[in-house]
Short mmCIF file of C-alpha atoms in Angstrom, two decimals:
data_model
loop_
_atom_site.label_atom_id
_atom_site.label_comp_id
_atom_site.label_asym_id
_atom_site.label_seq_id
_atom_site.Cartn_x
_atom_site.Cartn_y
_atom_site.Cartn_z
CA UNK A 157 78.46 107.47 98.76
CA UNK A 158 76.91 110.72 100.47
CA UNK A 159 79.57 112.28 102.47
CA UNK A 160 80.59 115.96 103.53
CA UNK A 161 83.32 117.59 102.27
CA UNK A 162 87.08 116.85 103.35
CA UNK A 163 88.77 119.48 105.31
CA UNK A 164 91.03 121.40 102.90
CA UNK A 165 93.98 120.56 104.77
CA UNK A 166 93.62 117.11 104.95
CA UNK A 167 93.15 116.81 101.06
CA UNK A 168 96.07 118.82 100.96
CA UNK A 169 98.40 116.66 102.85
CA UNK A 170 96.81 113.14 100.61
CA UNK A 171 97.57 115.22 97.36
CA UNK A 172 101.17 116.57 98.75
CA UNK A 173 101.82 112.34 99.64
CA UNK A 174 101.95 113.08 103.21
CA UNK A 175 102.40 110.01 104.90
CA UNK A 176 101.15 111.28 108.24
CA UNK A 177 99.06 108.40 110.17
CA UNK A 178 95.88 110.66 110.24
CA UNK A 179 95.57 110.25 106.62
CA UNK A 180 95.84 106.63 106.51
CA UNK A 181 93.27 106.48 109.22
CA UNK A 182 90.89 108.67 107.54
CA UNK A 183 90.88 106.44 104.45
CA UNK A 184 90.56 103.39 106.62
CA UNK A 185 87.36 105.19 107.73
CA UNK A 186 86.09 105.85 104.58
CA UNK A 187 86.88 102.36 103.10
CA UNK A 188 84.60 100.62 106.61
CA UNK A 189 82.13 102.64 105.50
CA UNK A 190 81.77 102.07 101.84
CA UNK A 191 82.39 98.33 102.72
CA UNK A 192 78.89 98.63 105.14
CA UNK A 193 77.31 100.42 102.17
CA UNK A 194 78.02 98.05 99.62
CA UNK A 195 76.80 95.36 101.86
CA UNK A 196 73.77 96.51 102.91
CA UNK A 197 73.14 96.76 98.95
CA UNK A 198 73.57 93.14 98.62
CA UNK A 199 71.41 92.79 101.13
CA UNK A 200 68.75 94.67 99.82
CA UNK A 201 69.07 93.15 96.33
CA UNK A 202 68.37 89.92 97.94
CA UNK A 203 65.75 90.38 99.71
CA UNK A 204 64.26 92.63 97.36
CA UNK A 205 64.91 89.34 94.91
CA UNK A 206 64.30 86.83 96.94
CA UNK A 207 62.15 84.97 94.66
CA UNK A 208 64.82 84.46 92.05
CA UNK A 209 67.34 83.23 94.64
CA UNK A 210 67.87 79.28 94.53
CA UNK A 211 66.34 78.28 97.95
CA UNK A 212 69.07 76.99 99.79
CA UNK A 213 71.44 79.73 98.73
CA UNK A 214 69.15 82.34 100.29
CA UNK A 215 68.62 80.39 103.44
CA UNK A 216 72.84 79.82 104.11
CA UNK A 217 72.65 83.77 102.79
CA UNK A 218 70.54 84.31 105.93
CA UNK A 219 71.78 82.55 108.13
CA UNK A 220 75.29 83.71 107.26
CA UNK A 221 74.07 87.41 107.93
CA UNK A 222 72.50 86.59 111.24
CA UNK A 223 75.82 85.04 112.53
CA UNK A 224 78.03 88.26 111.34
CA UNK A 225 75.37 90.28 113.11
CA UNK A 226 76.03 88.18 116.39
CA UNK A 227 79.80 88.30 116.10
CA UNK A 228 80.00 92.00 115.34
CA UNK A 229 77.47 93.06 118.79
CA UNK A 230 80.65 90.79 120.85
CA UNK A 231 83.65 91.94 118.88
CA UNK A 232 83.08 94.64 116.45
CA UNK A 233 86.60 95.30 115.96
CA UNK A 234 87.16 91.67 114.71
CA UNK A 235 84.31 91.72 111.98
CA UNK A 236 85.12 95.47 110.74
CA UNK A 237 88.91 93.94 110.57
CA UNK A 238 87.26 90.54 108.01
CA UNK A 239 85.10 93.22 105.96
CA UNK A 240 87.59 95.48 105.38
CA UNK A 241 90.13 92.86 104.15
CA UNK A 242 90.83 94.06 100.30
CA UNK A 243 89.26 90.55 98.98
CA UNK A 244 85.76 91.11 100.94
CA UNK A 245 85.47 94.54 98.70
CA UNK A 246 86.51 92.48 95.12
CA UNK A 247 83.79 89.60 95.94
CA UNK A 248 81.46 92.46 97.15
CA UNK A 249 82.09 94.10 93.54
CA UNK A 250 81.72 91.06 91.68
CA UNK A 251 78.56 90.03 93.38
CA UNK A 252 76.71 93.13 93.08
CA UNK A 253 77.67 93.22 89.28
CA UNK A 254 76.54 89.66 88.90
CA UNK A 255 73.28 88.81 87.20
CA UNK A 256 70.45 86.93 88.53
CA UNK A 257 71.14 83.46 88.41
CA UNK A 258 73.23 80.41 89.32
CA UNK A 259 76.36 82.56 88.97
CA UNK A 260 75.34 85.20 91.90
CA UNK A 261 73.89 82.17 93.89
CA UNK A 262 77.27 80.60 94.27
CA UNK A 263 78.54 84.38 94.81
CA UNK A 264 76.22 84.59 98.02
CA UNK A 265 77.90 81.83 99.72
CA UNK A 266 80.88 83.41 100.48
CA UNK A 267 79.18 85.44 103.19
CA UNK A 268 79.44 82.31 104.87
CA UNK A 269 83.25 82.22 104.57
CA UNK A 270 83.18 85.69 106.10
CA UNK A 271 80.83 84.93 108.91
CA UNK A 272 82.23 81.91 109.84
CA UNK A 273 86.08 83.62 110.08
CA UNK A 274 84.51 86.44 112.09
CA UNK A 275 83.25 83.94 114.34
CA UNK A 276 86.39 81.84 114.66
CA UNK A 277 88.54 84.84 115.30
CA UNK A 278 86.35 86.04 117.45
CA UNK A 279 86.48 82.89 119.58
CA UNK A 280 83.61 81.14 121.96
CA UNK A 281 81.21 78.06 121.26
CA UNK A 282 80.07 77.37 117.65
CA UNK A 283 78.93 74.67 115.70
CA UNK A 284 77.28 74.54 112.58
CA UNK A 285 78.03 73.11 108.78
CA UNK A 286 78.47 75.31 105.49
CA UNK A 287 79.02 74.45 101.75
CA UNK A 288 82.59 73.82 100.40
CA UNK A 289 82.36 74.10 97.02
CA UNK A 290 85.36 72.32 95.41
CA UNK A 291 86.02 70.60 98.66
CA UNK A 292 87.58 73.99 99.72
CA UNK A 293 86.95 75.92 102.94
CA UNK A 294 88.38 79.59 102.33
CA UNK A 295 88.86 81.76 105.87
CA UNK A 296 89.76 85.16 104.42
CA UNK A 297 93.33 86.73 105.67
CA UNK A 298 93.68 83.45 107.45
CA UNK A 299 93.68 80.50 105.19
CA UNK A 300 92.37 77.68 103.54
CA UNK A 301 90.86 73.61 104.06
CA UNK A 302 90.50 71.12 101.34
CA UNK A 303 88.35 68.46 102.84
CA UNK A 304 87.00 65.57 100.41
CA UNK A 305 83.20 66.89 101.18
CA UNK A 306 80.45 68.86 99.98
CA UNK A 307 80.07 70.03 103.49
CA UNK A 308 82.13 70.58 106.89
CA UNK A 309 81.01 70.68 110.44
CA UNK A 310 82.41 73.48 112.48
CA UNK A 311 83.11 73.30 116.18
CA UNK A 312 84.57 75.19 118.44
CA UNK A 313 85.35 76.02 121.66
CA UNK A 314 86.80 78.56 123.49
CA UNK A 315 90.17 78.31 121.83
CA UNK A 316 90.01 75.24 119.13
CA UNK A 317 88.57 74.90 115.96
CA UNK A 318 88.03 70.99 114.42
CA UNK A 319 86.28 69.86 111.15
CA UNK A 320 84.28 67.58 110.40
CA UNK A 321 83.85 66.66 106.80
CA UNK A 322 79.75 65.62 106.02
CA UNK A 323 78.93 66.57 109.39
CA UNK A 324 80.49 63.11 110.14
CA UNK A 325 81.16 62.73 114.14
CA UNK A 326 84.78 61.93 113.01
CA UNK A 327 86.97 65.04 113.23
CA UNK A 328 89.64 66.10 110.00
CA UNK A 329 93.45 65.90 111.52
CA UNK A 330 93.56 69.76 110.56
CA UNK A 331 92.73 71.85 113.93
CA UNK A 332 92.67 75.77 114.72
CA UNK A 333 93.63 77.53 117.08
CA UNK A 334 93.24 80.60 118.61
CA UNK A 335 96.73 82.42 119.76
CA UNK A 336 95.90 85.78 120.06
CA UNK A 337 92.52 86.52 121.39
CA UNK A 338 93.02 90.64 121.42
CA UNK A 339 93.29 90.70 117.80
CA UNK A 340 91.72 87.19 116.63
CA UNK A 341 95.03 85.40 115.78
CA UNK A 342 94.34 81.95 114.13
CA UNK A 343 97.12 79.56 113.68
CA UNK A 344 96.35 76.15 112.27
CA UNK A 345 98.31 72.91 111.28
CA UNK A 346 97.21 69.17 110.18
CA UNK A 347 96.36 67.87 106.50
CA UNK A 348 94.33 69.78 103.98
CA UNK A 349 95.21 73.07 105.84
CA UNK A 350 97.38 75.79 104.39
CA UNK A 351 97.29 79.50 106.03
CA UNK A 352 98.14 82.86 104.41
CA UNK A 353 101.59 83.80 105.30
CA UNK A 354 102.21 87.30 107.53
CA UNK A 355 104.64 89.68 106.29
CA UNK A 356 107.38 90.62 108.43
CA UNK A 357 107.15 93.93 110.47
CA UNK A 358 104.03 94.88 109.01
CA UNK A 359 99.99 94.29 108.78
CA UNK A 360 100.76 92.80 105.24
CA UNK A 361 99.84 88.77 104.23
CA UNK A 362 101.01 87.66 101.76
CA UNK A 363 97.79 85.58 100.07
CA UNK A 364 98.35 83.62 97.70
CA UNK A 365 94.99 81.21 98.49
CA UNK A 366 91.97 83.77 98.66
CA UNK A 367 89.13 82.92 95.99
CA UNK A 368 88.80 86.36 95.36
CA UNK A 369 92.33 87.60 95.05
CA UNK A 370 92.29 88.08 91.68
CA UNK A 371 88.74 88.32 90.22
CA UNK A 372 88.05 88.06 86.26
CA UNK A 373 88.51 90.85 84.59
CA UNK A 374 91.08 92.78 86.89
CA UNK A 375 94.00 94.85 85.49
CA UNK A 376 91.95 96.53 82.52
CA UNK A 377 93.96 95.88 79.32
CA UNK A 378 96.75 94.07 80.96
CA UNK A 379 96.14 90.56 81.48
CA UNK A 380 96.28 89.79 85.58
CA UNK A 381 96.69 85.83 86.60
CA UNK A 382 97.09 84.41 90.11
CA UNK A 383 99.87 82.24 90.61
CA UNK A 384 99.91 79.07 91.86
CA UNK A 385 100.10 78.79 95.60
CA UNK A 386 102.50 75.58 94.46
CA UNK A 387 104.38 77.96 93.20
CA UNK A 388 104.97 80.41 95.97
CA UNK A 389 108.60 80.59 97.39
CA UNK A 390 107.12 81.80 100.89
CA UNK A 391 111.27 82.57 102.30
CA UNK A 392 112.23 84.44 98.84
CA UNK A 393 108.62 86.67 98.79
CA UNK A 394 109.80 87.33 102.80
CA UNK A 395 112.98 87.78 102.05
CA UNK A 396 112.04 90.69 99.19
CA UNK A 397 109.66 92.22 101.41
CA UNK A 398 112.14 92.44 104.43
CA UNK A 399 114.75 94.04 102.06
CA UNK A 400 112.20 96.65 100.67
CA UNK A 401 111.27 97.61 104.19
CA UNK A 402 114.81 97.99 105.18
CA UNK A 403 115.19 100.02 101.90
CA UNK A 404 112.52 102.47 102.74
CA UNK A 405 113.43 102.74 105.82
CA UNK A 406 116.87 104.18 104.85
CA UNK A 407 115.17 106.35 102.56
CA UNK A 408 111.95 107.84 103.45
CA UNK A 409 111.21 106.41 107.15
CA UNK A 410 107.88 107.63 107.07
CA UNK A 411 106.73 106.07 103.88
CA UNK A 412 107.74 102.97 104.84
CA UNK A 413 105.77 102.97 108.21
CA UNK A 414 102.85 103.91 105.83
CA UNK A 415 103.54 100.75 103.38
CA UNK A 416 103.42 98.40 106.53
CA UNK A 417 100.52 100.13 107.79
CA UNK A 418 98.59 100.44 104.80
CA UNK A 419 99.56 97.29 102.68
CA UNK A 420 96.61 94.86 104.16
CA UNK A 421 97.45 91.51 101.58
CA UNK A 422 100.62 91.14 98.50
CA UNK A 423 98.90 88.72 96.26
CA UNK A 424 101.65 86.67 93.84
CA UNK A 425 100.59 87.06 90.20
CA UNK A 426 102.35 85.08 87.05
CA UNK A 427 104.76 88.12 85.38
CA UNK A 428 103.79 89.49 81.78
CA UNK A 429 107.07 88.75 79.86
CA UNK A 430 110.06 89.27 81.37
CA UNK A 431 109.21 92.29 83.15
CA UNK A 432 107.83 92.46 86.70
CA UNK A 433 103.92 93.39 86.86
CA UNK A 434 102.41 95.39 89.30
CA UNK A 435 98.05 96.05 89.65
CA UNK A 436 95.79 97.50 92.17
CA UNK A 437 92.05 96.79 91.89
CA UNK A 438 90.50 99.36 93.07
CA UNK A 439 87.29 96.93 94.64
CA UNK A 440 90.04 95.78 96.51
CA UNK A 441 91.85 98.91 98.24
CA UNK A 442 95.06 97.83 100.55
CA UNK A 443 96.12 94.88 98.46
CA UNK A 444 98.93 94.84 96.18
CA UNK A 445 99.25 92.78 93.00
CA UNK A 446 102.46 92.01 91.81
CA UNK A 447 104.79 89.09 90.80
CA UNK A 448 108.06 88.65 92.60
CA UNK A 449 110.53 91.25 92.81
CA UNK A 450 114.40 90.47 91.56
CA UNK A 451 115.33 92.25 94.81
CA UNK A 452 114.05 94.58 97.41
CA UNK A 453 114.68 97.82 95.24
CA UNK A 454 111.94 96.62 93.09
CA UNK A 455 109.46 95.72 95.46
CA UNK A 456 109.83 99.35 97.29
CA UNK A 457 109.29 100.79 94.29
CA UNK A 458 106.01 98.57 93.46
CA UNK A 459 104.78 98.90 97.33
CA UNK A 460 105.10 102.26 97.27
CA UNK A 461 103.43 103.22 93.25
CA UNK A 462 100.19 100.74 94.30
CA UNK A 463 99.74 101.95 98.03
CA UNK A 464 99.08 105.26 96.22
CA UNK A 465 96.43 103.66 93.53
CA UNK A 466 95.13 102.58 96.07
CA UNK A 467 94.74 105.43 98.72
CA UNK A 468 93.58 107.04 95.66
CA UNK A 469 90.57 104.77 94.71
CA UNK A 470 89.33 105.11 98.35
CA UNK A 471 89.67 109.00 98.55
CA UNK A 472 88.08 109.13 95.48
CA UNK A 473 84.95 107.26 96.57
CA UNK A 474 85.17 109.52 100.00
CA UNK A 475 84.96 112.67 97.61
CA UNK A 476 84.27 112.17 94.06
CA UNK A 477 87.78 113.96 92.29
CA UNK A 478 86.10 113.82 88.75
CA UNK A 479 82.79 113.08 86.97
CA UNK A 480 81.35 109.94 85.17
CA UNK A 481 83.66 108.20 82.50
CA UNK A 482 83.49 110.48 78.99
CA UNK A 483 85.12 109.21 75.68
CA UNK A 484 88.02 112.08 75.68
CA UNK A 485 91.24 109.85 76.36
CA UNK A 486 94.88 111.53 76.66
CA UNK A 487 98.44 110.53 75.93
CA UNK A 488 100.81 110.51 78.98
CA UNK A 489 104.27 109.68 78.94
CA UNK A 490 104.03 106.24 80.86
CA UNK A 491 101.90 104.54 78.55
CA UNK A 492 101.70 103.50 75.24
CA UNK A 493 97.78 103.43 75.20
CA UNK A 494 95.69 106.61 75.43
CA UNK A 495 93.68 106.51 78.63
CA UNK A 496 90.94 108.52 80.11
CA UNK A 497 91.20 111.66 82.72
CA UNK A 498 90.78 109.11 85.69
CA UNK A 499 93.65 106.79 83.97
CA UNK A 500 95.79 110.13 83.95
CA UNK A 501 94.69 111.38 87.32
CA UNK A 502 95.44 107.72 89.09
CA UNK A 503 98.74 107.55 86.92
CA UNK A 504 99.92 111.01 87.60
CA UNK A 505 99.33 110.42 91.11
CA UNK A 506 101.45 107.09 91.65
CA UNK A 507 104.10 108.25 89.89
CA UNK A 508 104.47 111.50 91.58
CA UNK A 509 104.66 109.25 94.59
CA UNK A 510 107.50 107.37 92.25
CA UNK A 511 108.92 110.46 91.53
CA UNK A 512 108.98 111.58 95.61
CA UNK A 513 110.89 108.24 96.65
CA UNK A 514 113.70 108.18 93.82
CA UNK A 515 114.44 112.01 94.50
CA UNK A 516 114.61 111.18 98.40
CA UNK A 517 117.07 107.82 97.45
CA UNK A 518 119.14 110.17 95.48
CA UNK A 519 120.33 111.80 99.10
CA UNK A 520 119.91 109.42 101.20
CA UNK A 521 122.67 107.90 102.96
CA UNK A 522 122.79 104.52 103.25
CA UNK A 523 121.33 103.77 100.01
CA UNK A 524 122.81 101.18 97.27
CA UNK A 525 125.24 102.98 94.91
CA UNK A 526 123.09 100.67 92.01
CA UNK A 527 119.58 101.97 93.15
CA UNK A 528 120.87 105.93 93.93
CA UNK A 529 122.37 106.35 90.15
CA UNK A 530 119.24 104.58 88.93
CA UNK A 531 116.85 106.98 91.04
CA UNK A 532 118.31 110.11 89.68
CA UNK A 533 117.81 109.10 86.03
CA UNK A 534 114.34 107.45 86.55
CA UNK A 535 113.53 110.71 88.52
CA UNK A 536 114.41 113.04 86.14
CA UNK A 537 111.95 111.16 83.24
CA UNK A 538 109.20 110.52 85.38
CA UNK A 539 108.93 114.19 86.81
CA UNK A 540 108.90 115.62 83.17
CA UNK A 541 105.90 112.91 82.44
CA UNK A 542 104.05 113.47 85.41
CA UNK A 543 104.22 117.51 84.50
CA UNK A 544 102.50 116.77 81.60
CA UNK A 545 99.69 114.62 82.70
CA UNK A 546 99.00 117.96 85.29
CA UNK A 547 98.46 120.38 82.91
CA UNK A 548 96.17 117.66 81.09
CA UNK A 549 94.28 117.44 84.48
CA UNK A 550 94.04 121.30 84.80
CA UNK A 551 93.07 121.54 81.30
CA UNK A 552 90.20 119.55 81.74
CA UNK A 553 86.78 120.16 82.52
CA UNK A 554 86.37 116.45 83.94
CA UNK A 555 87.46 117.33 87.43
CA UNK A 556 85.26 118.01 90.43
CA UNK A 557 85.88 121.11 92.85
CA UNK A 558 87.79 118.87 95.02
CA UNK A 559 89.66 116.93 92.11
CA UNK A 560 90.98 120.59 90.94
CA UNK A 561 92.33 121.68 94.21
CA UNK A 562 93.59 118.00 94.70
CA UNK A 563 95.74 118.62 91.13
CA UNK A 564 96.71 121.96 92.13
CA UNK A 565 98.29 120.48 95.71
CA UNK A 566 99.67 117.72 93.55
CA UNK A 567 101.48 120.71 91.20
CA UNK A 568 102.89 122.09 93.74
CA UNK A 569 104.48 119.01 95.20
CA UNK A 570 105.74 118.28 91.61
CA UNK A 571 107.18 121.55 91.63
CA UNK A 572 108.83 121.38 94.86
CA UNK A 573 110.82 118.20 94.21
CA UNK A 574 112.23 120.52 90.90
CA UNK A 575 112.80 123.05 92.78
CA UNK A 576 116.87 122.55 93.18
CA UNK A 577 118.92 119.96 90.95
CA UNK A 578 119.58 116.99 92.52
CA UNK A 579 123.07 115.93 93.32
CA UNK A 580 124.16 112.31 93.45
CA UNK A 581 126.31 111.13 96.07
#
């Protein structure tokens, strides 16, 4: 991605963890226009290889492209709102990796699942049929229908949205609607329909229901399952959410305005033993990975360490911060495994953010006796470990022009929260 260079003090700020709205907005910027990029490259690989595209899949390919082209000339703001969701960037990832062949055909169709939600929030007259594979009708950031069909018929009106399942003249019970035309709101209810749960006080869903939430292959060497929307205690994952806001809140206000501005989707994984586990993808920039927190100190903590993996992956593709994959790897106190300059660069970075929170919950008032002991002792290992991974990063030749004066603003924030002892209240 071909961009000009980031004004100093704006890289400053991201490296320093600023969590001052014109960042976020930036990055929200940079991510709509990688998402445009990599979608224009899908189209071009189709139509460049048309000719080994299954028939039908190219034709519900173009037709789905045609209808997000409509939608986005009436409401722009709705369709740059579906593409930027943090799933449309996994399946865009997955389908541009994917080989020629029955595998990338299915891949295609989900344009249609993105078309057809743009359209729907968007509101107005429509009526056509698309695929459900599996019987399953996926609406990203909005929900999902299982209809016993190959095929559903859309319509809609101004405000309502009915199925029909084989293009049948017989409409499913489940029905849309649209609440909130300013913004697209779709509520729905009736059999076969379940819809991605909001977050309270915050842009955040929680989806557990999106095909592409977790894609093969995501969390490098740890092991990353989806759970089972069965499973999903919709009050408890509210509940822990709610408490980690109020938790922030108390303890770093502005961070926690950026975690409800900046968290787009929490997607419930299974945990890997009887710890907690935490991933970003970074395809998938905004959405956070985790299973479900004992309580709200631990979902803070995992809101706040994957928010910065994840502003990181998007700054990164903004302006490159180091150079193509080598074979050097590095030790760094976090992990057991030795990992790679990017590995150190995106740990370093989250758990300087880590390191930022636990020193501000130290002095906080209002802060859980528990959770303020706790803070100072996790602080005081994690700010050794993330001094070591710098001078790894400064040490290496890896690092672009704008990686090294990223590190360098990132030393001097590590310094700074060293800079007096901390005293717990």
């Amino acid at each position: 991605m071909n961009t000009a260079p980031l004004p100093a003090p704006v890289l400053a700020r991201l490296a320093r963890l600023s969590p001052a709205p014109e960042g976020l907005t930036l990055l929200r910027s940079a991510l709509h226009a990688r998402r445009l990029l990599l979608l224009k490259a899908l189209l071009v690989r189709v139509h460049r290889h048309r000719a080994s595209v299954e028939p039908g899949a190219l034709g519900r390919f173009e037709r789905a492209w045609e209808l997000l082209e409509r939608v986005e000339r009436r409401h722009p703001t709705v369709v740059r709102d579906v593409l930027d969701y943090p799933t449309t960037g996994a399946w865009l990832a997955g389908a541009l990796a994917e080989p020629a062949g029955p595998a990338f055909d299915g891949l295609l169709g989900h344009l249609d699942n993105l078309a057809v939600t743009a359209a729907l929030r968007g509101g107005g007259p429509l009526d056509l049929t698309v695929e459900t594979p599996d019987g399953l009708l996926s609406l990203p950031g909005v929900g999902r229908l299982r209809v016993a069909a190959d095929r559903v018929r859309i319509s809609a009106g101004e405000r309502t949205v009915r199925f029909h399942p084989d293009g049948t003249r017989h409409a499913a019970p489940a029905v849309l609607t649209l609440t909130g035309r300013r913004h697209g709101v779709l509520t729905g209810r009736g059999p076969g329909w379940r819809a991605v749960r909001p977050l309270p006080r915050s842009a955040a869903r929680l989806d557990d229901l999106d095909p592409y939430r977790v894609p093969s292959g995501a969390g490098g060497g740890t092991v990353v399952i989806a759970a089972d929307p069965a499973d999903t205690d919709h009050a408890a994952w509210s509940a822990t959410w709610r408490a980690a806001q109020d938790l922030l809140g108390r303890t770093d206000p502005g961070r926690a305005a950026e975690v409800a501005r900046g968290v787009r989707a929490v997607v419930p994984v299974v945990p890997c033993g009887p710890r907690h586990l935490g991933a970003t993808l970074s395809a998938a920039p905004g959405a956070v990975l985790t299973s479900l927190p004992a309580e709200g100190q631990g979902m803070a903590e995992t809101l706040v360490h994957e928010l910065h993996h994840s502003k990181l992956a998007t700054l990164h593709e903004l302006a490159p911060l180091y150079g193509p994959g080598r074979d050097a790897v590095h030790r760094v106190g976090w992990r057991s495994d030795p990992r790679p300059i990017a590995g150190v660069l995106h740990g370093a970075y989250a758990h300087l953010a880590l390191a930022d929170l636990w020193r501000r919950a130290v002095t906080a008032e209002g802060v859980p006796t528990a959770w303020r002991s706790a803070a100072g002792q996790q602080f005081d290992d994690i700010h050794d470990q993330v001094g070591g991974a710098l001078r790894i990063l400064l040490e290496s030749d890896e690092l672009t022009v704008s990686g090294r004066q990223f590190v360098l603003h990132m030393k001097l924030h590590h310094a700074s929260l060293g800079a007096t002892p901390l005293v717990a209240g």
